[in-house]
Protein backbone atom coordinates (compact mmCIF):
# COMPACT_ATOMS: atom_id res chain seq x y z
CA UNK A 1 0.00 0.00 0.00
CA UNK A 2 1.04 3.53 -0.75
CA UNK A 3 0.14 6.29 1.70
CA UNK A 4 0.04 9.85 0.34
CA UNK A 5 -0.76 12.92 2.47
CA UNK A 6 -3.87 14.43 0.87
CA UNK A 7 -2.66 17.96 1.61
CA UNK A 8 0.16 17.50 -0.89
CA UNK A 9 -2.29 16.37 -3.56
CA UNK A 10 -4.79 19.16 -2.94
CA UNK A 11 -2.72 22.22 -2.02
CA UNK A 12 0.48 21.57 -3.96
CA UNK A 13 -1.19 20.10 -7.05
CA UNK A 14 1.02 17.01 -6.90
CA UNK A 15 -0.11 14.23 -9.23
CA UNK A 16 0.70 10.54 -9.14
CA UNK A 17 0.65 8.07 -11.98
CA UNK A 18 1.35 4.41 -12.03
CA UNK A 19 0.33 1.17 -13.56
CA UNK A 20 -0.92 -2.13 -12.27
CA UNK A 21 1.63 -4.65 -13.51
CA UNK A 22 -0.48 -7.79 -13.14
CA UNK A 23 -3.31 -6.09 -15.05
CA UNK A 24 -0.86 -4.97 -17.76
CA UNK A 25 0.40 -8.54 -18.13
CA UNK A 26 -3.13 -9.93 -18.53
CA UNK A 27 -4.44 -7.17 -20.82
CA UNK A 28 -1.39 -7.22 -23.08
CA UNK A 29 -0.84 -10.97 -22.86
CA UNK A 30 2.70 -10.11 -21.82
CA UNK A 31 5.17 -12.95 -21.57
CA UNK A 32 8.67 -12.81 -20.10
CA UNK A 33 10.18 -11.56 -23.37
CA UNK A 34 7.71 -8.70 -23.79
CA UNK A 35 8.09 -7.64 -20.15
CA UNK A 36 11.89 -7.65 -20.53
CA UNK A 37 11.53 -5.57 -23.70
CA UNK A 38 9.34 -3.04 -21.85
CA UNK A 39 11.84 -2.71 -18.99
CA UNK A 40 14.73 -2.39 -21.47
CA UNK A 41 12.86 0.44 -23.25
CA UNK A 42 12.27 2.27 -19.97
CA UNK A 43 15.93 1.91 -19.01
CA UNK A 44 17.01 3.20 -22.44
CA UNK A 45 14.69 6.21 -22.03
CA UNK A 46 16.36 6.99 -18.69
CA UNK A 47 19.84 6.63 -20.21
CA UNK A 48 18.91 8.85 -23.18
CA UNK A 49 17.43 11.52 -20.90
CA UNK A 50 13.88 11.04 -22.21
CA UNK A 51 12.61 10.00 -18.79
CA UNK A 52 13.65 12.14 -15.85
CA UNK A 53 14.10 10.19 -12.63
CA UNK A 54 13.85 13.38 -10.60
CA UNK A 55 16.76 13.01 -8.19
CA UNK A 56 18.74 16.08 -7.24
CA UNK A 57 22.03 14.66 -5.95
CA UNK A 58 24.01 11.46 -6.26
CA UNK A 59 25.86 9.74 -3.40
CA UNK A 60 28.01 6.64 -3.05
CA UNK A 61 26.36 4.06 -0.84
CA UNK A 62 29.08 4.60 1.78
CA UNK A 63 27.95 8.24 2.02
CA UNK A 64 24.48 7.29 3.25
CA UNK A 65 24.77 9.60 6.29
CA UNK A 66 25.54 12.58 4.05
CA UNK A 67 22.66 11.60 1.78
CA UNK A 68 20.20 11.41 4.67
CA UNK A 69 21.38 14.74 6.00
CA UNK A 70 21.02 16.30 2.54
CA UNK A 71 17.54 14.86 2.14
CA UNK A 72 16.31 15.95 5.57
CA UNK A 73 17.77 19.45 5.51
CA UNK A 74 17.25 20.51 1.90
CA UNK A 75 14.14 21.29 -0.10
CA UNK A 76 13.31 22.71 -3.50
CA UNK A 77 11.62 25.71 -1.90
CA UNK A 78 8.31 23.91 -1.65
CA UNK A 79 9.02 22.32 1.73
CA UNK A 80 9.41 18.86 0.26
CA UNK A 81 12.67 16.96 0.71
CA UNK A 82 14.90 16.48 -2.30
CA UNK A 83 15.51 13.06 -3.79
CA UNK A 84 18.87 11.33 -3.71
CA UNK A 85 20.33 8.56 -5.81
CA UNK A 86 22.68 5.97 -4.36
CA UNK A 87 25.45 4.82 -6.69
CA UNK A 88 26.29 1.21 -5.87
CA UNK A 89 29.26 0.73 -8.22
CA UNK A 90 32.99 1.03 -7.77
CA UNK A 91 33.19 4.30 -9.78
PDB file of N, CA and C in Angstrom:
ATOM      1  N   UNK A   1       0.828  -1.203   0.000  1.00  0.00           N
ATOM      2  CA  UNK A   1       0.000   0.000   0.000  1.00  0.00           C
ATOM      3  C   UNK A   1       0.863   1.253   0.000  1.00  0.00           C
ATOM      4  N   UNK A   2       0.362   2.245  -0.648  1.00  0.00           N
ATOM      5  CA  UNK A   2       1.039   3.532  -0.748  1.00  0.00           C
ATOM      6  C   UNK A   2       0.214   4.563  -0.006  1.00  0.00           C
ATOM      7  N   UNK A   3       0.830   5.269   0.932  1.00  0.00           N
ATOM      8  CA  UNK A   3       0.139   6.293   1.705  1.00  0.00           C
ATOM      9  C   UNK A   3       0.635   7.660   1.256  1.00  0.00           C
ATOM     10  N   UNK A   4      -0.291   8.510   0.830  1.00  0.00           N
ATOM     11  CA  UNK A   4       0.043   9.847   0.344  1.00  0.00           C
ATOM     12  C   UNK A   4      -0.725  10.872   1.179  1.00  0.00           C
ATOM     13  N   UNK A   5      -0.042  11.873   1.751  1.00  0.00           N
ATOM     14  CA  UNK A   5      -0.764  12.920   2.473  1.00  0.00           C
ATOM     15  C   UNK A   5      -1.664  13.707   1.503  1.00  0.00           C
ATOM     16  N   UNK A   6      -2.936  13.763   1.791  1.00  0.00           N
ATOM     17  CA  UNK A   6      -3.871  14.434   0.873  1.00  0.00           C
ATOM     18  C   UNK A   6      -3.583  15.918   0.709  1.00  0.00           C
ATOM     19  N   UNK A   7      -3.000  16.545   1.719  1.00  0.00           N
ATOM     20  CA  UNK A   7      -2.659  17.961   1.606  1.00  0.00           C
ATOM     21  C   UNK A   7      -1.709  18.232   0.457  1.00  0.00           C
ATOM     22  N   UNK A   8      -0.763  17.333   0.224  1.00  0.00           N
ATOM     23  CA  UNK A   8       0.163  17.501  -0.894  1.00  0.00           C
ATOM     24  C   UNK A   8      -0.567  17.427  -2.224  1.00  0.00           C
ATOM     25  N   UNK A   9      -1.525  16.527  -2.318  1.00  0.00           N
ATOM     26  CA  UNK A   9      -2.285  16.373  -3.560  1.00  0.00           C
ATOM     27  C   UNK A   9      -3.184  17.579  -3.814  1.00  0.00           C
ATOM     28  N   UNK A  10      -3.809  18.079  -2.778  1.00  0.00           N
ATOM     29  CA  UNK A  10      -4.785  19.162  -2.938  1.00  0.00           C
ATOM     30  C   UNK A  10      -4.111  20.525  -3.060  1.00  0.00           C
ATOM     31  N   UNK A  11      -3.252  20.859  -2.106  1.00  0.00           N
ATOM     32  CA  UNK A  11      -2.723  22.217  -2.024  1.00  0.00           C
ATOM     33  C   UNK A  11      -1.460  22.452  -2.842  1.00  0.00           C
ATOM     34  N   UNK A  12      -0.749  21.416  -3.173  1.00  0.00           N
ATOM     35  CA  UNK A  12       0.480  21.573  -3.959  1.00  0.00           C
ATOM     36  C   UNK A  12       0.321  21.045  -5.378  1.00  0.00           C
ATOM     37  N   UNK A  13      -0.869  20.593  -5.704  1.00  0.00           N
ATOM     38  CA  UNK A  13      -1.190  20.105  -7.053  1.00  0.00           C
ATOM     39  C   UNK A  13      -0.216  19.012  -7.506  1.00  0.00           C
ATOM     40  N   UNK A  14       0.144  18.134  -6.566  1.00  0.00           N
ATOM     41  CA  UNK A  14       1.019  17.011  -6.899  1.00  0.00           C
ATOM     42  C   UNK A  14       0.165  15.895  -7.478  1.00  0.00           C
ATOM     43  N   UNK A  15       0.630  15.292  -8.556  1.00  0.00           N
ATOM     44  CA  UNK A  15      -0.108  14.226  -9.228  1.00  0.00           C
ATOM     45  C   UNK A  15       0.715  12.953  -9.237  1.00  0.00           C
ATOM     46  N   UNK A  16       0.043  11.835  -9.112  1.00  0.00           N
ATOM     47  CA  UNK A  16       0.700  10.536  -9.135  1.00  0.00           C
ATOM     48  C   UNK A  16       0.168   9.721 -10.295  1.00  0.00           C
ATOM     49  N   UNK A  17       1.062   8.993 -10.919  1.00  0.00           N
ATOM     50  CA  UNK A  17       0.654   8.068 -11.984  1.00  0.00           C
ATOM     51  C   UNK A  17       1.363   6.758 -11.772  1.00  0.00           C
ATOM     52  N   UNK A  18       0.733   5.711 -12.157  1.00  0.00           N
ATOM     53  CA  UNK A  18       1.351   4.408 -12.026  1.00  0.00           C
ATOM     54  C   UNK A  18       0.625   3.419 -12.922  1.00  0.00           C
ATOM     55  N   UNK A  19       1.027   2.198 -12.803  1.00  0.00           N
ATOM     56  CA  UNK A  19       0.330   1.172 -13.559  1.00  0.00           C
ATOM     57  C   UNK A  19       0.262  -0.085 -12.704  1.00  0.00           C
ATOM     58  N   UNK A  20      -0.693  -0.898 -12.994  1.00  0.00           N
ATOM     59  CA  UNK A  20      -0.919  -2.127 -12.266  1.00  0.00           C
ATOM     60  C   UNK A  20      -0.291  -3.231 -13.093  1.00  0.00           C
ATOM     61  N   UNK A  21       0.861  -3.737 -12.669  1.00  0.00           N
ATOM     62  CA  UNK A  21       1.631  -4.648 -13.511  1.00  0.00           C
ATOM     63  C   UNK A  21       0.878  -5.937 -13.828  1.00  0.00           C
ATOM     64  N   UNK A  22       0.220  -6.523 -12.852  1.00  0.00           N
ATOM     65  CA  UNK A  22      -0.485  -7.785 -13.138  1.00  0.00           C
ATOM     66  C   UNK A  22      -1.613  -7.559 -14.146  1.00  0.00           C
ATOM     67  N   UNK A  23      -2.270  -6.405 -14.074  1.00  0.00           N
ATOM     68  CA  UNK A  23      -3.315  -6.086 -15.050  1.00  0.00           C
ATOM     69  C   UNK A  23      -2.700  -5.888 -16.433  1.00  0.00           C
ATOM     70  N   UNK A  24      -1.550  -5.188 -16.490  1.00  0.00           N
ATOM     71  CA  UNK A  24      -0.861  -4.973 -17.762  1.00  0.00           C
ATOM     72  C   UNK A  24      -0.519  -6.313 -18.409  1.00  0.00           C
ATOM     73  N   UNK A  25       0.001  -7.233 -17.602  1.00  0.00           N
ATOM     74  CA  UNK A  25       0.401  -8.540 -18.126  1.00  0.00           C
ATOM     75  C   UNK A  25      -0.785  -9.272 -18.726  1.00  0.00           C
ATOM     76  N   UNK A  26      -1.926  -9.241 -18.032  1.00  0.00           N
ATOM     77  CA  UNK A  26      -3.126  -9.929 -18.526  1.00  0.00           C
ATOM     78  C   UNK A  26      -3.673  -9.234 -19.770  1.00  0.00           C
ATOM     79  N   UNK A  27      -3.836  -7.906 -19.703  1.00  0.00           N
ATOM     80  CA  UNK A  27      -4.443  -7.166 -20.816  1.00  0.00           C
ATOM     81  C   UNK A  27      -3.593  -7.196 -22.073  1.00  0.00           C
ATOM     82  N   UNK A  28      -2.283  -7.239 -21.924  1.00  0.00           N
ATOM     83  CA  UNK A  28      -1.393  -7.223 -23.084  1.00  0.00           C
ATOM     84  C   UNK A  28      -0.817  -8.598 -23.397  1.00  0.00           C
ATOM     85  N   UNK A  29      -1.319  -9.601 -22.689  1.00  0.00           N
ATOM     86  CA  UNK A  29      -0.837 -10.974 -22.863  1.00  0.00           C
ATOM     87  C   UNK A  29       0.695 -10.996 -22.869  1.00  0.00           C
ATOM     88  N   UNK A  30       1.251 -10.287 -21.888  1.00  0.00           N
ATOM     89  CA  UNK A  30       2.702 -10.111 -21.824  1.00  0.00           C
ATOM     90  C   UNK A  30       3.382 -11.364 -21.292  1.00  0.00           C
ATOM     91  N   UNK A  31       4.352 -11.845 -22.032  1.00  0.00           N
ATOM     92  CA  UNK A  31       5.173 -12.952 -21.571  1.00  0.00           C
ATOM     93  C   UNK A  31       6.495 -12.388 -21.057  1.00  0.00           C
ATOM     94  N   UNK A  32       7.397 -13.262 -20.641  1.00  0.00           N
ATOM     95  CA  UNK A  32       8.673 -12.805 -20.095  1.00  0.00           C
ATOM     96  C   UNK A  32       9.458 -11.947 -21.081  1.00  0.00           C
ATOM     97  N   UNK A  33       9.440 -12.326 -22.371  1.00  0.00           N
ATOM     98  CA  UNK A  33      10.183 -11.559 -23.374  1.00  0.00           C
ATOM     99  C   UNK A  33       9.625 -10.154 -23.548  1.00  0.00           C
ATOM    100  N   UNK A  34       8.299 -10.029 -23.593  1.00  0.00           N
ATOM    101  CA  UNK A  34       7.713  -8.700 -23.794  1.00  0.00           C
ATOM    102  C   UNK A  34       7.886  -7.821 -22.553  1.00  0.00           C
ATOM    103  N   UNK A  35       7.841  -8.418 -21.365  1.00  0.00           N
ATOM    104  CA  UNK A  35       8.093  -7.638 -20.146  1.00  0.00           C
ATOM    105  C   UNK A  35       9.543  -7.174 -20.100  1.00  0.00           C
ATOM    106  N   UNK A  36      10.482  -8.040 -20.480  1.00  0.00           N
ATOM    107  CA  UNK A  36      11.886  -7.646 -20.528  1.00  0.00           C
ATOM    108  C   UNK A  36      12.088  -6.519 -21.531  1.00  0.00           C
ATOM    109  N   UNK A  37      11.423  -6.616 -22.684  1.00  0.00           N
ATOM    110  CA  UNK A  37      11.535  -5.566 -23.700  1.00  0.00           C
ATOM    111  C   UNK A  37      11.020  -4.237 -23.158  1.00  0.00           C
ATOM    112  N   UNK A  38       9.897  -4.261 -22.418  1.00  0.00           N
ATOM    113  CA  UNK A  38       9.337  -3.039 -21.848  1.00  0.00           C
ATOM    114  C   UNK A  38      10.318  -2.413 -20.853  1.00  0.00           C
ATOM    115  N   UNK A  39      10.892  -3.222 -19.970  1.00  0.00           N
ATOM    116  CA  UNK A  39      11.842  -2.709 -18.988  1.00  0.00           C
ATOM    117  C   UNK A  39      13.084  -2.167 -19.690  1.00  0.00           C
ATOM    118  N   UNK A  40      13.571  -2.859 -20.707  1.00  0.00           N
ATOM    119  CA  UNK A  40      14.730  -2.385 -21.471  1.00  0.00           C
ATOM    120  C   UNK A  40      14.447  -1.029 -22.120  1.00  0.00           C
ATOM    121  N   UNK A  41      13.231  -0.843 -22.636  1.00  0.00           N
ATOM    122  CA  UNK A  41      12.862   0.439 -23.255  1.00  0.00           C
ATOM    123  C   UNK A  41      12.823   1.555 -22.219  1.00  0.00           C
ATOM    124  N   UNK A  42      12.301   1.257 -21.040  1.00  0.00           N
ATOM    125  CA  UNK A  42      12.269   2.268 -19.973  1.00  0.00           C
ATOM    126  C   UNK A  42      13.680   2.643 -19.556  1.00  0.00           C
ATOM    127  N   UNK A  43      14.542   1.642 -19.386  1.00  0.00           N
ATOM    128  CA  UNK A  43      15.932   1.909 -19.011  1.00  0.00           C
ATOM    129  C   UNK A  43      16.625   2.744 -20.082  1.00  0.00           C
ATOM    130  N   UNK A  44      16.394   2.427 -21.349  1.00  0.00           N
ATOM    131  CA  UNK A  44      17.006   3.196 -22.436  1.00  0.00           C
ATOM    132  C   UNK A  44      16.506   4.637 -22.435  1.00  0.00           C
ATOM    133  N   UNK A  45      15.222   4.843 -22.134  1.00  0.00           N
ATOM    134  CA  UNK A  45      14.692   6.211 -22.032  1.00  0.00           C
ATOM    135  C   UNK A  45      15.371   6.988 -20.912  1.00  0.00           C
ATOM    136  N   UNK A  46      15.644   6.331 -19.795  1.00  0.00           N
ATOM    137  CA  UNK A  46      16.356   6.988 -18.693  1.00  0.00           C
ATOM    138  C   UNK A  46      17.767   7.344 -19.132  1.00  0.00           C
ATOM    139  N   UNK A  47      18.463   6.400 -19.759  1.00  0.00           N
ATOM    140  CA  UNK A  47      19.841   6.631 -20.212  1.00  0.00           C
ATOM    141  C   UNK A  47      19.893   7.773 -21.225  1.00  0.00           C
ATOM    142  N   UNK A  48      18.931   7.820 -22.140  1.00  0.00           N
ATOM    143  CA  UNK A  48      18.909   8.853 -23.182  1.00  0.00           C
ATOM    144  C   UNK A  48      18.396  10.200 -22.691  1.00  0.00           C
ATOM    145  N   UNK A  49      17.928  10.257 -21.443  1.00  0.00           N
ATOM    146  CA  UNK A  49      17.432  11.518 -20.901  1.00  0.00           C
ATOM    147  C   UNK A  49      15.988  11.807 -21.268  1.00  0.00           C
ATOM    148  N   UNK A  50      15.285  10.835 -21.844  1.00  0.00           N
ATOM    149  CA  UNK A  50      13.884  11.036 -22.214  1.00  0.00           C
ATOM    150  C   UNK A  50      12.934  10.837 -21.040  1.00  0.00           C
ATOM    151  N   UNK A  51      13.422  10.234 -19.976  1.00  0.00           N
ATOM    152  CA  UNK A  51      12.613   9.996 -18.790  1.00  0.00           C
ATOM    153  C   UNK A  51      13.410  10.480 -17.597  1.00  0.00           C
ATOM    154  N   UNK A  52      12.941  11.522 -16.957  1.00  0.00           N
ATOM    155  CA  UNK A  52      13.646  12.140 -15.850  1.00  0.00           C
ATOM    156  C   UNK A  52      13.309  11.408 -14.561  1.00  0.00           C
ATOM    157  N   UNK A  53      14.320  10.912 -13.880  1.00  0.00           N
ATOM    158  CA  UNK A  53      14.104  10.187 -12.634  1.00  0.00           C
ATOM    159  C   UNK A  53      13.887  11.126 -11.456  1.00  0.00           C
ATOM    160  N   UNK A  54      14.201  12.387 -11.603  1.00  0.00           N
ATOM    161  CA  UNK A  54      13.851  13.383 -10.603  1.00  0.00           C
ATOM    162  C   UNK A  54      14.731  13.459  -9.367  1.00  0.00           C
ATOM    163  N   UNK A  55      15.908  12.858  -9.365  1.00  0.00           N
ATOM    164  CA  UNK A  55      16.757  13.012  -8.188  1.00  0.00           C
ATOM    165  C   UNK A  55      17.565  14.285  -8.327  1.00  0.00           C
ATOM    166  N   UNK A  56      18.018  14.820  -7.198  1.00  0.00           N
ATOM    167  CA  UNK A  56      18.743  16.076  -7.239  1.00  0.00           C
ATOM    168  C   UNK A  56      20.219  15.957  -6.893  1.00  0.00           C
ATOM    169  N   UNK A  57      20.619  14.832  -6.267  1.00  0.00           N
ATOM    170  CA  UNK A  57      22.029  14.656  -5.954  1.00  0.00           C
ATOM    171  C   UNK A  57      22.346  13.176  -5.850  1.00  0.00           C
ATOM    172  N   UNK A  58      23.558  12.841  -6.234  1.00  0.00           N
ATOM    173  CA  UNK A  58      24.012  11.461  -6.261  1.00  0.00           C
ATOM    174  C   UNK A  58      25.039  11.239  -5.150  1.00  0.00           C
ATOM    175  N   UNK A  59      24.934  10.097  -4.467  1.00  0.00           N
ATOM    176  CA  UNK A  59      25.861   9.738  -3.402  1.00  0.00           C
ATOM    177  C   UNK A  59      26.333   8.305  -3.593  1.00  0.00           C
ATOM    178  N   UNK A  60      27.575   8.030  -3.142  1.00  0.00           N
ATOM    179  CA  UNK A  60      28.010   6.641  -3.049  1.00  0.00           C
ATOM    180  C   UNK A  60      27.291   6.020  -1.858  1.00  0.00           C
ATOM    181  N   UNK A  61      27.087   4.739  -1.907  1.00  0.00           N
ATOM    182  CA  UNK A  61      26.360   4.060  -0.840  1.00  0.00           C
ATOM    183  C   UNK A  61      27.029   4.287   0.520  1.00  0.00           C
ATOM    184  N   UNK A  62      28.361   4.357   0.531  1.00  0.00           N
ATOM    185  CA  UNK A  62      29.080   4.598   1.780  1.00  0.00           C
ATOM    186  C   UNK A  62      28.778   5.975   2.369  1.00  0.00           C
ATOM    187  N   UNK A  63      28.259   6.876   1.573  1.00  0.00           N
ATOM    188  CA  UNK A  63      27.953   8.238   2.016  1.00  0.00           C
ATOM    189  C   UNK A  63      26.499   8.379   2.463  1.00  0.00           C
ATOM    190  N   UNK A  64      25.916   7.268   2.933  1.00  0.00           N
ATOM    191  CA  UNK A  64      24.484   7.291   3.251  1.00  0.00           C
ATOM    192  C   UNK A  64      24.143   8.341   4.317  1.00  0.00           C
ATOM    193  N   UNK A  65      25.053   8.585   5.269  1.00  0.00           N
ATOM    194  CA  UNK A  65      24.771   9.601   6.294  1.00  0.00           C
ATOM    195  C   UNK A  65      24.667  10.992   5.669  1.00  0.00           C
ATOM    196  N   UNK A  66      25.590  11.298   4.752  1.00  0.00           N
ATOM    197  CA  UNK A  66      25.540  12.584   4.054  1.00  0.00           C
ATOM    198  C   UNK A  66      24.259  12.704   3.232  1.00  0.00           C
ATOM    199  N   UNK A  67      23.867  11.594   2.599  1.00  0.00           N
ATOM    200  CA  UNK A  67      22.656  11.596   1.779  1.00  0.00           C
ATOM    201  C   UNK A  67      21.421  11.852   2.633  1.00  0.00           C
ATOM    202  N   UNK A  68      21.340  11.193   3.774  1.00  0.00           N
ATOM    203  CA  UNK A  68      20.196  11.408   4.668  1.00  0.00           C
ATOM    204  C   UNK A  68      20.160  12.839   5.172  1.00  0.00           C
ATOM    205  N   UNK A  69      21.309  13.361   5.538  1.00  0.00           N
ATOM    206  CA  UNK A  69      21.376  14.744   5.998  1.00  0.00           C
ATOM    207  C   UNK A  69      20.936  15.709   4.896  1.00  0.00           C
ATOM    208  N   UNK A  70      21.405  15.475   3.684  1.00  0.00           N
ATOM    209  CA  UNK A  70      21.021  16.303   2.538  1.00  0.00           C
ATOM    210  C   UNK A  70      19.509  16.242   2.320  1.00  0.00           C
ATOM    211  N   UNK A  71      18.966  15.037   2.374  1.00  0.00           N
ATOM    212  CA  UNK A  71      17.538  14.856   2.142  1.00  0.00           C
ATOM    213  C   UNK A  71      16.704  15.529   3.217  1.00  0.00           C
ATOM    214  N   UNK A  72      17.093  15.408   4.464  1.00  0.00           N
ATOM    215  CA  UNK A  72      16.305  15.949   5.570  1.00  0.00           C
ATOM    216  C   UNK A  72      16.414  17.459   5.681  1.00  0.00           C
ATOM    217  N   UNK A  73      17.524  18.026   5.259  1.00  0.00           N
ATOM    218  CA  UNK A  73      17.768  19.447   5.506  1.00  0.00           C
ATOM    219  C   UNK A  73      17.731  20.305   4.254  1.00  0.00           C
ATOM    220  N   UNK A  74      17.275  19.766   3.157  1.00  0.00           N
ATOM    221  CA  UNK A  74      17.250  20.511   1.905  1.00  0.00           C
ATOM    222  C   UNK A  74      15.887  20.343   1.256  1.00  0.00           C
ATOM    223  N   UNK A  75      15.387  21.405   0.658  1.00  0.00           N
ATOM    224  CA  UNK A  75      14.138  21.292  -0.100  1.00  0.00           C
ATOM    225  C   UNK A  75      14.259  22.130  -1.354  1.00  0.00           C
ATOM    226  N   UNK A  76      13.325  21.948  -2.253  1.00  0.00           N
ATOM    227  CA  UNK A  76      13.312  22.714  -3.504  1.00  0.00           C
ATOM    228  C   UNK A  76      12.529  24.010  -3.353  1.00  0.00           C
ATOM    229  N   UNK A  77      12.366  24.490  -2.131  1.00  0.00           N
ATOM    230  CA  UNK A  77      11.615  25.711  -1.903  1.00  0.00           C
ATOM    231  C   UNK A  77      10.133  25.459  -1.678  1.00  0.00           C
ATOM    232  N   UNK A  78       9.718  24.227  -1.846  1.00  0.00           N
ATOM    233  CA  UNK A  78       8.307  23.908  -1.649  1.00  0.00           C
ATOM    234  C   UNK A  78       8.080  23.146  -0.345  1.00  0.00           C
ATOM    235  N   UNK A  79       9.143  23.017   0.464  1.00  0.00           N
ATOM    236  CA  UNK A  79       9.021  22.323   1.733  1.00  0.00           C
ATOM    237  C   UNK A  79       9.161  20.819   1.636  1.00  0.00           C
ATOM    238  N   UNK A  80       9.263  20.299   0.433  1.00  0.00           N
ATOM    239  CA  UNK A  80       9.406  18.856   0.259  1.00  0.00           C
ATOM    240  C   UNK A  80      10.875  18.488   0.200  1.00  0.00           C
ATOM    241  N   UNK A  81      11.263  17.357   0.783  1.00  0.00           N
ATOM    242  CA  UNK A  81      12.674  16.964   0.714  1.00  0.00           C
ATOM    243  C   UNK A  81      13.086  16.626  -0.706  1.00  0.00           C
ATOM    244  N   UNK A  82      14.349  16.829  -0.995  1.00  0.00           N
ATOM    245  CA  UNK A  82      14.896  16.477  -2.304  1.00  0.00           C
ATOM    246  C   UNK A  82      15.155  14.985  -2.373  1.00  0.00           C
ATOM    247  N   UNK A  83      15.228  14.472  -3.579  1.00  0.00           N
ATOM    248  CA  UNK A  83      15.507  13.057  -3.791  1.00  0.00           C
ATOM    249  C   UNK A  83      17.000  12.850  -3.955  1.00  0.00           C
ATOM    250  N   UNK A  84      17.467  11.694  -3.521  1.00  0.00           N
ATOM    251  CA  UNK A  84      18.865  11.332  -3.709  1.00  0.00           C
ATOM    252  C   UNK A  84      18.940  10.009  -4.452  1.00  0.00           C
ATOM    253  N   UNK A  85      20.065   9.799  -5.096  1.00  0.00           N
ATOM    254  CA  UNK A  85      20.329   8.558  -5.811  1.00  0.00           C
ATOM    255  C   UNK A  85      21.584   7.949  -5.220  1.00  0.00           C
ATOM    256  N   UNK A  86      21.506   6.665  -4.866  1.00  0.00           N
ATOM    257  CA  UNK A  86      22.684   5.973  -4.361  1.00  0.00           C
ATOM    258  C   UNK A  86      23.363   5.242  -5.508  1.00  0.00           C
ATOM    259  N   UNK A  87      24.653   5.503  -5.682  1.00  0.00           N
ATOM    260  CA  UNK A  87      25.451   4.821  -6.686  1.00  0.00           C
ATOM    261  C   UNK A  87      26.103   3.628  -5.991  1.00  0.00           C
ATOM    262  N   UNK A  88      25.819   2.448  -6.496  1.00  0.00           N
ATOM    263  CA  UNK A  88      26.291   1.212  -5.873  1.00  0.00           C
ATOM    264  C   UNK A  88      27.355   0.518  -6.724  1.00  0.00           C
ATOM    265  N   UNK A  89      28.176   1.293  -7.418  1.00  0.00           N
ATOM    266  CA  UNK A  89      29.258   0.732  -8.223  1.00  0.00           C
ATOM    267  C   UNK A  89      30.594   1.206  -7.677  1.00  0.00           C
ATOM    268  N   UNK A  90      31.646   0.673  -8.213  1.00  0.00           N
ATOM    269  CA  UNK A  90      32.992   1.025  -7.766  1.00  0.00           C
ATOM    270  C   UNK A  90      33.384   2.437  -8.173  1.00  0.00           C
ATOM    271  N   UNK A  91      32.788   2.994  -9.234  1.00  0.00           N
ATOM    272  CA  UNK A  91      33.192   4.301  -9.779  1.00  0.00           C
ATOM    273  C   UNK A  91      32.813   5.420  -8.861  1.00  0.00           C
TER     274      UNK A  91
END
